[in-house]
Coordinates of C-alpha atoms in Angstrom, one line a residue:
X1 CA 112.4 78.1 114.7
X2 CA 112.3 78.5 111.0
X3 CA 109.1 81.4 111.3
X4 CA 111.3 83.1 113.9
X5 CA 114.4 83.4 111.7
X6 CA 112.4 84.8 109.0
X7 CA 110.4 87.4 111.1
X8 CA 113.8 88.2 112.4
X9 CA 115.3 88.7 109.1
X10 CA 112.1 90.3 108.1
X11 CA 112.1 93.1 111.0
X12 CA 115.8 93.4 110.1
X13 CA 115.6 94.2 106.4
X14 CA 112.2 96.6 106.7
X15 CA 114.5 98.9 109.1
X16 CA 117.5 99.1 106.8
X17 CA 114.9 100.1 103.8
X18 CA 113.6 102.4 106.0
X19 CA 116.5 103.7 107.5
X20 CA 117.6 104.1 103.7
X21 CA 115.0 106.2 102.5
X22 CA 115.1 108.3 105.4
X23 CA 118.5 109.5 104.7
X24 CA 117.9 109.3 100.8
X25 CA 114.7 111.9 101.5
X26 CA 117.5 114.2 104.7
X27 CA 120.0 114.3 101.4
X28 CA 117.6 115.5 98.4
X29 CA 116.0 118.2 101.6
X30 CA 119.6 119.6 102.2
X31 CA 120.5 119.2 98.5
X32 CA 117.6 121.5 97.5
X33 CA 118.3 123.8 100.9
X34 CA 122.3 123.9 99.6
X35 CA 121.1 125.2 95.9
X36 CA 118.6 127.3 97.2
X37 CA 120.7 129.0 99.5
X38 CA 124.0 129.3 97.0
X39 CA 120.8 131.2 94.5
X40 CA 120.3 133.7 96.6
X41 CA 124.1 134.1 97.8
X42 CA 124.7 134.7 94.2
X43 CA 122.3 137.2 93.6
X44 CA 122.8 138.8 96.6
X45 CA 126.6 139.2 95.7
X46 CA 126.2 140.3 91.9
X47 CA 123.6 143.2 93.4
X48 CA 126.4 144.5 95.5
X49 CA 129.0 144.2 92.8
X50 CA 128.7 147.4 89.9
X51 CA 131.1 148.0 87.5
X52 CA 131.4 151.9 86.9
X53 CA 133.1 152.4 83.6
X54 CA 136.2 154.8 83.8
X55 CA 135.5 158.0 82.4

């Protein structure tokens, strides 16, 4: 009976750590994508905005 309880707890622990790893990897990828999209957007806005001096 003790072996069954230990196996169940180990299985749940493995599942929790696996889910944590997947979520952490997913959020890291989203953070990378957001930073890259922000750079592209700011670059596009800077190229569209041109300040002409008044003569």
